[in-house]
PDB file of C-alpha atoms in Angstrom:
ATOM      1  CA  UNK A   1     114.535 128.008  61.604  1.00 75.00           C
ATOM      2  CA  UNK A   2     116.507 124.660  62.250  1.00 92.00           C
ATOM      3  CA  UNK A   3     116.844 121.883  59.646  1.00 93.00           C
ATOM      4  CA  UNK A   4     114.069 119.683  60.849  1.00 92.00           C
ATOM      5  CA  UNK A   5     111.861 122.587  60.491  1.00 95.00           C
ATOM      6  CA  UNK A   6     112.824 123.809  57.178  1.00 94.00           C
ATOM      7  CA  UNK A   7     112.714 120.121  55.673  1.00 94.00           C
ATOM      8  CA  UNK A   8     108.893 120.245  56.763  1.00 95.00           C
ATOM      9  CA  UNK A   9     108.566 123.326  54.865  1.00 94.00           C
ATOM     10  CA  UNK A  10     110.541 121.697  51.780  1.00 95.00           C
ATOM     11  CA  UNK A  11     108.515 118.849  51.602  1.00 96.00           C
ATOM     12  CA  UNK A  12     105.281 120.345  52.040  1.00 96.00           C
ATOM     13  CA  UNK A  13     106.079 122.666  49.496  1.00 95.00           C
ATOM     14  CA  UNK A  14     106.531 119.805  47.093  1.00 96.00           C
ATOM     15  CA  UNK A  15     103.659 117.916  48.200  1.00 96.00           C
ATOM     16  CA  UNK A  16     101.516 121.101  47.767  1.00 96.00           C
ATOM     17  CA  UNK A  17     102.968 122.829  44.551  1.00 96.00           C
ATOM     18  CA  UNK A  18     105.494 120.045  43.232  1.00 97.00           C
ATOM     19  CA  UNK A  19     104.679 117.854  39.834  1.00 97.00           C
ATOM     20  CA  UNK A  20     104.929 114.241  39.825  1.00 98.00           C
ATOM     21  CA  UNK A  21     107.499 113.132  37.053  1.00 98.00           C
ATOM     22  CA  UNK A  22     110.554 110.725  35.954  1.00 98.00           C
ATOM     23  CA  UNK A  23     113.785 112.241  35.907  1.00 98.00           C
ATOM     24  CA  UNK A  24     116.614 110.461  33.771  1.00 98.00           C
ATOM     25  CA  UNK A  25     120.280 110.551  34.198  1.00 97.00           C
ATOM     26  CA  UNK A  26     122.123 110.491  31.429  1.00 92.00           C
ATOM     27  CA  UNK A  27     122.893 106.827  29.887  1.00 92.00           C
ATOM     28  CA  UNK A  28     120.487 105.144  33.033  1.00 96.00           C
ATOM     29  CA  UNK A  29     116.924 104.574  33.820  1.00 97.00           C
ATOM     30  CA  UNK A  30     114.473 107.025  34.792  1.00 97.00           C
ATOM     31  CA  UNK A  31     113.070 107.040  38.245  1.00 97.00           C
ATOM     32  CA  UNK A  32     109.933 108.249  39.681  1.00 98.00           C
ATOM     33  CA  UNK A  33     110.495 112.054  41.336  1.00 98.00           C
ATOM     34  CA  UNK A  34     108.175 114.769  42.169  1.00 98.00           C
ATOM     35  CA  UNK A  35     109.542 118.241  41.456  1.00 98.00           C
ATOM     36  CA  UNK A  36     108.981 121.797  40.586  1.00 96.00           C
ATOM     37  CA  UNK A  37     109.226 123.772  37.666  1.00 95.00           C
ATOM     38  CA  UNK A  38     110.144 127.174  38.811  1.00 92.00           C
ATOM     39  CA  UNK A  39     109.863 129.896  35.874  1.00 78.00           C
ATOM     40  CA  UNK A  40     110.763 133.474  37.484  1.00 57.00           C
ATOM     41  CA  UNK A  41     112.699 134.438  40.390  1.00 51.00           C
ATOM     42  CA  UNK A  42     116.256 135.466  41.247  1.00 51.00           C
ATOM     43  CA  UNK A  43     117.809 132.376  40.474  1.00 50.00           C
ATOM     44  CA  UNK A  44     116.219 131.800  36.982  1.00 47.00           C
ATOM     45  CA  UNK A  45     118.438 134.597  35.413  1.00 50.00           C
ATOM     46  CA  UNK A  46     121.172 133.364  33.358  1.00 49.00           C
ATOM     47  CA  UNK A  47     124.393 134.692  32.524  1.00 53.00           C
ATOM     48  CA  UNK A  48     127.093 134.918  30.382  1.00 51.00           C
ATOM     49  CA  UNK A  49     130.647 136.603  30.539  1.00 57.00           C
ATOM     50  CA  UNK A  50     128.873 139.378  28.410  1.00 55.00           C
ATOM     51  CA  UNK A  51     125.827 139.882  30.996  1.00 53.00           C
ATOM     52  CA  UNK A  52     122.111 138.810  31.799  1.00 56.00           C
ATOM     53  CA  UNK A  53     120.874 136.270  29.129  1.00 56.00           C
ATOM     54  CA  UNK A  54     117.596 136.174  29.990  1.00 62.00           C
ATOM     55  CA  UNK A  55     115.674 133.879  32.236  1.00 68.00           C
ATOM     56  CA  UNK A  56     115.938 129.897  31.910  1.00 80.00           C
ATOM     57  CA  UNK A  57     113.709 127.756  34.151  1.00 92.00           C
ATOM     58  CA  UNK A  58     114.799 126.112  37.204  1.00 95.00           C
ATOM     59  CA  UNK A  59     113.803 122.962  38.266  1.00 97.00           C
ATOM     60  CA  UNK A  60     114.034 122.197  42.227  1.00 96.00           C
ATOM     61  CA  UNK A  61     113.568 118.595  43.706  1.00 97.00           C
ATOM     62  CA  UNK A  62     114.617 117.514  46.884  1.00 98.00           C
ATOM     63  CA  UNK A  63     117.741 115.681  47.873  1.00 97.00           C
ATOM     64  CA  UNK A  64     116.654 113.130  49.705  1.00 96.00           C
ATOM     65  CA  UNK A  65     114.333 112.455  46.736  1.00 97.00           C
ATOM     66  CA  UNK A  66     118.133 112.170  44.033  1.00 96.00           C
ATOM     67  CA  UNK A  67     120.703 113.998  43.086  1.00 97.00           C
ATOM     68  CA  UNK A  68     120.499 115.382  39.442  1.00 98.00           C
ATOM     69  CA  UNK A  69     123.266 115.923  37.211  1.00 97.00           C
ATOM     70  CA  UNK A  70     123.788 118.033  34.218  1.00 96.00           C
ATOM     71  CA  UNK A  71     122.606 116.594  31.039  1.00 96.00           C
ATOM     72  CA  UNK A  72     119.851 114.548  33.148  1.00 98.00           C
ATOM     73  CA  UNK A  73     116.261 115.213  31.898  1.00 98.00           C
ATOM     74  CA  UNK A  74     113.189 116.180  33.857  1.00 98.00           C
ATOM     75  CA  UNK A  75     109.795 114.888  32.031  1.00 98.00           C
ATOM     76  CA  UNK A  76     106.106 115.504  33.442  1.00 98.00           C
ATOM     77  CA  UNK A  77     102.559 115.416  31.508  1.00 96.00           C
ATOM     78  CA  UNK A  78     104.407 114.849  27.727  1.00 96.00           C
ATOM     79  CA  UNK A  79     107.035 117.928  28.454  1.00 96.00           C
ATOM     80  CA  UNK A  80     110.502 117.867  29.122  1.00 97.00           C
ATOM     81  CA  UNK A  81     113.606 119.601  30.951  1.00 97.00           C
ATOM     82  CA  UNK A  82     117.207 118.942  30.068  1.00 97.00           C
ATOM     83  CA  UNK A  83     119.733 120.304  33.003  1.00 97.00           C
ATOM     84  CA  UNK A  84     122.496 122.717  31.860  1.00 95.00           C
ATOM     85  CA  UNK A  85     125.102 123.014  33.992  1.00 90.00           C
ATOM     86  CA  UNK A  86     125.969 122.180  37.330  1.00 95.00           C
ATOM     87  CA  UNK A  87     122.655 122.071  39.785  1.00 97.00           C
ATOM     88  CA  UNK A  88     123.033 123.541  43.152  1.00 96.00           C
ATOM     89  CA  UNK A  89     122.168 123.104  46.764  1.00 95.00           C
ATOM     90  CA  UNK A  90     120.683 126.148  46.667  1.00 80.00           C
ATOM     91  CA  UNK A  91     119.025 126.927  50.366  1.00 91.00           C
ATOM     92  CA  UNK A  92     120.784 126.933  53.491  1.00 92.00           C
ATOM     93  CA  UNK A  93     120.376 123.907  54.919  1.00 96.00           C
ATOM     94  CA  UNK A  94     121.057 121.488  51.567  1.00 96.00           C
ATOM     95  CA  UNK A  95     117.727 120.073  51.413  1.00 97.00           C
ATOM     96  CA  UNK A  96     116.569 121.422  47.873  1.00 97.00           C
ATOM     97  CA  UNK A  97     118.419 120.638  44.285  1.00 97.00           C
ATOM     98  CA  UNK A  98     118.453 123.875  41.985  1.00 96.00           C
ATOM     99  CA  UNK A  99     118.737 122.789  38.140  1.00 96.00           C
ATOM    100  CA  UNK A 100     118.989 125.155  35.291  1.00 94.00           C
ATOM    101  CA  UNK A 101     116.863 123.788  32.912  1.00 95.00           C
ATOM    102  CA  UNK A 102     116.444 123.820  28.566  1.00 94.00           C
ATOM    103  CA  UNK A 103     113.105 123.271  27.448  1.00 92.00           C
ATOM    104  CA  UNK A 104     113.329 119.360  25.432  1.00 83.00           C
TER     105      UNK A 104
END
């Protein structure tokens, strides 16, 4: 699949399953942003030096859309997401933002 392709599929995939939201950097303004709130899967496992902690949700928006940061929060329908860590490109061709999320 080449990139123009696969940022189709990103973007209907947020169109059809995505949330629309405001996501706030820390410190700044929020902005408008659809995303998705992604609650199992491979990447929702977290770790520590001691093993599996469990699974955290994972936000995903897309890049052209921002670029989150950690300690940013995610807010839809009177819920909210801080980001832990460091988010991640996480597909192949850099399209989609991965975020680690805590429950506000």
């Amino acid at each position: 699949m080449g990139r123009d392709l696969a940022l189709e599929v990103a973007e209907a995939a947020m169109a059809e399953f995505g949330t629309d939201g405001t996501y706030t950097p820390a410190g700044e303004a929020a902005v408008a942003v659809r995303f998705r709130l992604v609650e199992d899967g491979e990447d929702a496992i977290a770790f520590s030096e001691h093993g599996p902690l469990g699974r955290k949700p994972v936000i995903r928006v897309l890049a052209s859309d921002l670029t989150p940061a950690s300690g940013g929060e995610f807010a839809a329908d009177g819920q909210s997401w801080h980001v832990v860590g460091r988010p991640r490109l996480a597909d192949r061709y850099r399209l989609v933002w991965s975020c680690k999320v805590d429950v506000g």
